[in-house]
Short mmCIF file of C-alpha atoms in Angstrom, two decimals:
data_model
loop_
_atom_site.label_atom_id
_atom_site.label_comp_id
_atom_site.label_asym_id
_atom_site.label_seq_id
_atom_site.Cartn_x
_atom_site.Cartn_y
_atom_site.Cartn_z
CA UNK A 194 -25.17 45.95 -57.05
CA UNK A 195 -26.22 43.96 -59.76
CA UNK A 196 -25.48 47.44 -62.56
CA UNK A 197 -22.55 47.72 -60.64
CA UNK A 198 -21.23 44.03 -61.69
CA UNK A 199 -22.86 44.60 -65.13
CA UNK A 200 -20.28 47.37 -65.54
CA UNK A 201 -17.51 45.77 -64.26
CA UNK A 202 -18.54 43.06 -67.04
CA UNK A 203 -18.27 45.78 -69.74
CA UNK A 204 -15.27 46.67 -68.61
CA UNK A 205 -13.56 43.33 -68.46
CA UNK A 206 -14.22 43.09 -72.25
CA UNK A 207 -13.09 46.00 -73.60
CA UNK A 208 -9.50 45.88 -71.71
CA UNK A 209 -9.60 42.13 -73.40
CA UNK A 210 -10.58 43.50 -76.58
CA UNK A 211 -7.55 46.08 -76.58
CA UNK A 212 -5.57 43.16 -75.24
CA UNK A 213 -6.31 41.43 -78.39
CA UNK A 214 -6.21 44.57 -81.02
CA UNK A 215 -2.83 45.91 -79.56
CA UNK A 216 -1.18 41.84 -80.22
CA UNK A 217 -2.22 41.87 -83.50
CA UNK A 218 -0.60 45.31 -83.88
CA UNK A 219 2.58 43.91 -82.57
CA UNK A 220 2.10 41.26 -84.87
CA UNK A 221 2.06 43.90 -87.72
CA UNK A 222 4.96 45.86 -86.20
CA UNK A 223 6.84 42.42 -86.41
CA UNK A 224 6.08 41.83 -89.81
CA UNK A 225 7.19 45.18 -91.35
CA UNK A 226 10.40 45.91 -89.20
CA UNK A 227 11.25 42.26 -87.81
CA UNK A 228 13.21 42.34 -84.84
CA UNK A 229 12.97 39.33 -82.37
CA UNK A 230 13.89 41.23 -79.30
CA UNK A 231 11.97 44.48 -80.18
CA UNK A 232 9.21 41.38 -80.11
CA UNK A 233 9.85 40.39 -76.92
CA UNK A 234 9.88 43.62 -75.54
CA UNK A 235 6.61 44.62 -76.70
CA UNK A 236 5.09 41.65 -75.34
CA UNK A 237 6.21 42.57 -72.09
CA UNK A 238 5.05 45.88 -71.98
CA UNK A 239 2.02 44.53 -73.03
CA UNK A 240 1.73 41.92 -70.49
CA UNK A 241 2.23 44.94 -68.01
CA UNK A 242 -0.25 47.10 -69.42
CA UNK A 243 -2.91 44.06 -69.21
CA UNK A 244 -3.23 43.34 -65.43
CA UNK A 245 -0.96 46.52 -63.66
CA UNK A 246 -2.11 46.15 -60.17
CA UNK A 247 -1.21 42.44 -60.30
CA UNK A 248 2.12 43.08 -61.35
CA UNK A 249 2.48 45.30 -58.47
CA UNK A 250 -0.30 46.70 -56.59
CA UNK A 251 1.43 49.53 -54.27
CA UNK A 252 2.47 51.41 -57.75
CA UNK A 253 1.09 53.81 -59.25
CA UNK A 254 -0.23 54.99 -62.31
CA UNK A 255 2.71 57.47 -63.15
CA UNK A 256 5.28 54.28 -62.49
CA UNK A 257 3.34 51.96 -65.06
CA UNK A 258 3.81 54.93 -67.81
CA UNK A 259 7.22 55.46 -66.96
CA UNK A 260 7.58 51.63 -67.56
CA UNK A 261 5.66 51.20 -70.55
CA UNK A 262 7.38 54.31 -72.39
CA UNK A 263 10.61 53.11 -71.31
CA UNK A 264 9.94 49.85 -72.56
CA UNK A 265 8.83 51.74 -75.86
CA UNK A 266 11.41 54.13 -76.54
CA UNK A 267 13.99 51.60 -77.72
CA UNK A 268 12.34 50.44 -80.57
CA UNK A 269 10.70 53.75 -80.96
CA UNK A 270 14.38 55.90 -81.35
CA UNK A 271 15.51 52.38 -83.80
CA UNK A 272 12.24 53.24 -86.48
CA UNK A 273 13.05 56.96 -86.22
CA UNK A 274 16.94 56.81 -87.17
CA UNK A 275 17.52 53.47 -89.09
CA UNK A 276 13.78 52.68 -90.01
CA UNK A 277 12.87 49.26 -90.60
CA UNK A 278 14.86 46.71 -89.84
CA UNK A 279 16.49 44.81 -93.58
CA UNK A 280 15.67 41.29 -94.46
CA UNK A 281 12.54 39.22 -94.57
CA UNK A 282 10.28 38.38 -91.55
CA UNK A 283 11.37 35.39 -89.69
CA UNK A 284 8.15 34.11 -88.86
CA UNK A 285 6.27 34.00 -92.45
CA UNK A 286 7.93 34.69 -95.56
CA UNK A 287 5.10 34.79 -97.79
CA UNK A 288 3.69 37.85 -95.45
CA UNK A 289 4.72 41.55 -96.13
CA UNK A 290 4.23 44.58 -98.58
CA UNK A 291 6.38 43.89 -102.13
CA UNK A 292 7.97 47.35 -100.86
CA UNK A 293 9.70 47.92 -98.06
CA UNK A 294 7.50 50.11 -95.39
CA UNK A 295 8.62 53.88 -94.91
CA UNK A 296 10.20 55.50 -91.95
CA UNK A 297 7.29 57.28 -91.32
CA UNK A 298 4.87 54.27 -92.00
CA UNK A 299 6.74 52.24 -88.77
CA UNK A 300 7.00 55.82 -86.62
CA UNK A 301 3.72 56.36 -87.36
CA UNK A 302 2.52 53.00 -85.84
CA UNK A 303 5.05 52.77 -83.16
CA UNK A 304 3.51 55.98 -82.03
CA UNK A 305 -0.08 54.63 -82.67
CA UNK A 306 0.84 51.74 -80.39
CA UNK A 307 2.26 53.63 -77.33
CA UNK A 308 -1.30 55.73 -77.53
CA UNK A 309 -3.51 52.64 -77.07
CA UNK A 310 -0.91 50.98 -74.66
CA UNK A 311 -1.51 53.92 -72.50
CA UNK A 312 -5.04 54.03 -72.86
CA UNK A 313 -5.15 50.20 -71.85
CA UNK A 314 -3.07 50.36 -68.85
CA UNK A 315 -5.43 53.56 -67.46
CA UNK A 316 -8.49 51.75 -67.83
CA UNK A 317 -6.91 48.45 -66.33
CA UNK A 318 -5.69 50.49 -63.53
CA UNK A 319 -8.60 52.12 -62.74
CA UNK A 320 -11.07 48.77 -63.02
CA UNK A 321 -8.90 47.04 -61.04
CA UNK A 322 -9.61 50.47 -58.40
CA UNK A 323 -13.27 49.79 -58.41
CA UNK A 324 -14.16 46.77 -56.44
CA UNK A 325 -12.28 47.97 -53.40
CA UNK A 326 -13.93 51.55 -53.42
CA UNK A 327 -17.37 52.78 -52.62
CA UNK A 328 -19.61 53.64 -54.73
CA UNK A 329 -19.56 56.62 -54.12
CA UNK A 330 -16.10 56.73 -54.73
CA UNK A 331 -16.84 55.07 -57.75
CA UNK A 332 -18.92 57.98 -59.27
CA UNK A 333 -16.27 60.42 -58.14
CA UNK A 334 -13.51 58.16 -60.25
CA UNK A 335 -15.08 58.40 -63.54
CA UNK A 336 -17.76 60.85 -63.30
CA UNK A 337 -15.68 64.18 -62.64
CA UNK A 338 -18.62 66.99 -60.18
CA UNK A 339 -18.56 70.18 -61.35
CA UNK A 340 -18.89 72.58 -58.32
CA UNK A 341 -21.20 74.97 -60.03
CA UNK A 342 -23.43 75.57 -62.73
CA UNK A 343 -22.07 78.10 -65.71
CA UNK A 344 -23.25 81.65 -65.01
CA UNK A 345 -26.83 82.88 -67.47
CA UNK A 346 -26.53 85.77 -69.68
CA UNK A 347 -28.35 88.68 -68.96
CA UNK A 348 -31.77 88.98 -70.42
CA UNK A 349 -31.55 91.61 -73.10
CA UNK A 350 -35.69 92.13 -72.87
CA UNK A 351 -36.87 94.48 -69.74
CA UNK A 352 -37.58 93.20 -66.83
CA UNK A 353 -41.27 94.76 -67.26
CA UNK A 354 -41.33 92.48 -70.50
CA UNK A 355 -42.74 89.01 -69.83
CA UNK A 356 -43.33 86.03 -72.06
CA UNK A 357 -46.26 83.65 -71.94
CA UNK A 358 -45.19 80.57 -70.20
CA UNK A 359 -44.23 77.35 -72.16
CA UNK A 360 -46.50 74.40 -72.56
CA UNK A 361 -44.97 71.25 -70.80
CA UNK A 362 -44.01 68.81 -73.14
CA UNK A 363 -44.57 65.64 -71.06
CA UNK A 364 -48.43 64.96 -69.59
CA UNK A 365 -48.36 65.01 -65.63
CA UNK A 366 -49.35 61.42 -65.86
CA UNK A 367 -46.09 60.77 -67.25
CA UNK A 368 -43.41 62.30 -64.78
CA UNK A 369 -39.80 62.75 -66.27
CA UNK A 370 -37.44 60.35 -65.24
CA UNK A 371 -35.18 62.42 -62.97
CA UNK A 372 -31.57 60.97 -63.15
CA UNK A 373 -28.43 61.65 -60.46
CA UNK A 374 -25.86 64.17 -61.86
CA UNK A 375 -23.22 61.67 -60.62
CA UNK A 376 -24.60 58.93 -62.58
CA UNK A 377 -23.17 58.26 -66.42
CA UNK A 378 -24.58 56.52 -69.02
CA UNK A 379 -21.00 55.58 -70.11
CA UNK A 380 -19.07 52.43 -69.34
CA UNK A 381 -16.00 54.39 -69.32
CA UNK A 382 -15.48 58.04 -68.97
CA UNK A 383 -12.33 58.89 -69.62
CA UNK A 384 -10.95 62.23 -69.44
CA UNK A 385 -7.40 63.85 -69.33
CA UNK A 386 -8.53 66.19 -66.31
CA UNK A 387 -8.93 62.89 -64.42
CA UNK A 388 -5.99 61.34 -65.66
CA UNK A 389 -4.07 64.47 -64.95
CA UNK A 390 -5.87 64.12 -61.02
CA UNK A 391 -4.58 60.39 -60.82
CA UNK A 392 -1.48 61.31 -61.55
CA UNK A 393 -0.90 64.00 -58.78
CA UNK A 394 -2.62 61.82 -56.36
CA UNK A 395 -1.53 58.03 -57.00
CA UNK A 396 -3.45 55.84 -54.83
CA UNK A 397 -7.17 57.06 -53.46
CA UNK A 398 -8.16 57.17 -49.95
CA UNK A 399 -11.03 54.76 -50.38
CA UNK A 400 -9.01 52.14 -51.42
CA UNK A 401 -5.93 52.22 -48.34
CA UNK A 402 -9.41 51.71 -46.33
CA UNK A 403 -9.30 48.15 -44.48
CA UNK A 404 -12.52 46.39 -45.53
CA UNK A 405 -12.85 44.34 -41.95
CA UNK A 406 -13.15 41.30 -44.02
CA UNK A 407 -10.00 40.16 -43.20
CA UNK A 408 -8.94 37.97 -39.61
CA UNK A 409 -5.62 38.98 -37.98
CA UNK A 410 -4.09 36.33 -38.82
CA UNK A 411 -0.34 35.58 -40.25
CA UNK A 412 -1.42 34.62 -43.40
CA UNK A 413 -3.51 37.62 -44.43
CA UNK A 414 -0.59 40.35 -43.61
CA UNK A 415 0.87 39.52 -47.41
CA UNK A 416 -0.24 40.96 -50.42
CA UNK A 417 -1.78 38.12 -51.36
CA UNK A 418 -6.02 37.62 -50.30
CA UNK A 419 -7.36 34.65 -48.61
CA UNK A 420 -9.60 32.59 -51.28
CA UNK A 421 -12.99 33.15 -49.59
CA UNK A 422 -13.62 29.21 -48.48
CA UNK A 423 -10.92 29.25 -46.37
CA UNK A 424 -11.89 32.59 -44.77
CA UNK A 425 -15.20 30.47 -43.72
CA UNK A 426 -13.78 27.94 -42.29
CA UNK A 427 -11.17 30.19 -40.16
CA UNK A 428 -14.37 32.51 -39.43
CA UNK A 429 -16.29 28.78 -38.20
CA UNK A 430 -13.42 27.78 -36.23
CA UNK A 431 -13.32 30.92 -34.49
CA UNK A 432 -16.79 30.99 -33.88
CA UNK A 433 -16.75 27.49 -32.49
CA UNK A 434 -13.93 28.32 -29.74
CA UNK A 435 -16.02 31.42 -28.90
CA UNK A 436 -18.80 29.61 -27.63
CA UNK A 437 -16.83 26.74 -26.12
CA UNK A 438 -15.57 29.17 -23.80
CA UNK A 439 -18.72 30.75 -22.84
CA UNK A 440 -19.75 27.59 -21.91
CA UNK A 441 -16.81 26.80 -19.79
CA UNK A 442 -16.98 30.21 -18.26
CA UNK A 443 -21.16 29.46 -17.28
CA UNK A 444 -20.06 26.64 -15.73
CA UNK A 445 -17.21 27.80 -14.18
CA UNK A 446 -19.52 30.48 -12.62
CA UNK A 447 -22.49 27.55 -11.80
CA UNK A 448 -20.24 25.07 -10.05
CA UNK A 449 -18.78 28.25 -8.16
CA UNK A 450 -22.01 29.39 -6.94
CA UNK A 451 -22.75 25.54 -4.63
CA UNK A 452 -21.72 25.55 -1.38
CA UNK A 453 -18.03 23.73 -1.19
CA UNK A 454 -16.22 22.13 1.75
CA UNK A 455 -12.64 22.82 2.65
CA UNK A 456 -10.69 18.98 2.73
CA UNK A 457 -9.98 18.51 6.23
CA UNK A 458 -12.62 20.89 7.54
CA UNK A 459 -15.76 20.58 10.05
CA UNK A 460 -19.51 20.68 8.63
CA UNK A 461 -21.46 23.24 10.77
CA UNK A 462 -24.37 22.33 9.80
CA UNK A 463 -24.57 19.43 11.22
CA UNK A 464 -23.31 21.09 14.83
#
């Protein structure tokens, strides 16, 4: 468990840090080709690409890069015909190149740009997967199982022919540390066969599975989670009604049990 959050640490910084690189590189953009609404858009897109699920949880991957290339190709298609944009920055006019940047110079980062945005939003997407899945699941996400080991070459020596047998390089008082083939040494292992798998199937089965965490009540039906307090208290409450009536069923049952006299009836045990 405690890896598990250590990861999800990790994880958390670099989608800040390419938070952080990809505004400065829309700051740059800015600067060589300025354009107040290409500005504007980019900062959407990149406020998309940031926190996906929270935008939106029930999309999918393929949506958010139909979004963010949308959102791209405007400015995109401007750099490629008219390149950058005449006149000074409006921001800082003591910033820029004593030339004015190439076509191929703005292209070249637009394209740059889309690449990392893309990047970003997959490993958003898929962090923001990995508290609500197993973790199992978790290994399967970014640690692709091959079904079966690659086929040896024949031996080109006889089969008569043997070989002495190889000294062991580690002392039997020192076993080998045996590690899981599901289990990565990488923070991140991204790879375009899994991004590829994503893509044909949006939303994993471990993480449409209900959690039993959650009471059936009103206010937990929406998209949005009860903060965990309040599930306490609701979880006390209930708890306290439970037992109130077991106790009025007991004594329901005790005071049912003692002999009881119809009003306007005869005692026969005193006859």
């Amino acid at each position: 468990m405690h890896r598990r959050q250590h990861e999800h640490a990790q994880r958390q910084h670099i989608i800040y840090s390419l938070d952080s690189l990809l505004l400065q590189l829309h700051s740059l953009s800015c600067f060589l080709s300025p354009s107040l609404l290409v500005l504007i858009i980019r900062l959407v897109s990149q406020f998309i690409c940031s926190k996906p699920r929270d935008v939106d949880p029930s999309r999918s991957l393929l949506f958010w890069y139909g979004a963010v290339v949308f959102l791209s190709f405007a400015p995109f298609w401007t750099h490629v015909t008219d390149g950058s944009a005449d006149g000074r920055s409006i921001f800082l006019d003591f910033v820029g190149q004593a030339n004015a940047p190439s076509k191929l110079h703005v292209v070249l980062l637009d394209a740059f740009i889309l690449f990392l945005q893309l990047v970003h939003i997959t490993i958003a997407y898929e962090s923001s997967l990995i508290p609500k899945t197993s973790p199992e699941a978790d290994r399967e996400i970014h640690v692709p199982v091959y079904s079966s080991l690659p086929t040896p070459l024949p031996s080109p020596f006889p089969e008569s022919f043997s070989t002495p047998p190889t000294p062991p390089l580690r002392s039997s008082s020192s076993p080998a540390k045996t590690t899981s083939p599901h289990e990565s040494p990488y923070i991140i292992d991204l790879r375009l066969s899994h991004i590829l798998e994503r893509l044909r199937n949006p939303v994993p089965d471990a993480a449409l599975e209900d959690d039993g965490e959650s009471l059936p009540f009103p206010n937990t039906t929406s998209s949005w989670p009860v903060p965990n307090g309040i599930r306490v208290l609701l979880r006390a409450r209930a708890e306290v009604r439970r037992r109130q009536a077991q106790q009025s069923q007991r004594q329901a049952q005790s005071d049912g049990e003692a002999p009881q006299r119809v009003p306007g009836g005869m005692d026969t045990d005193g006859t």
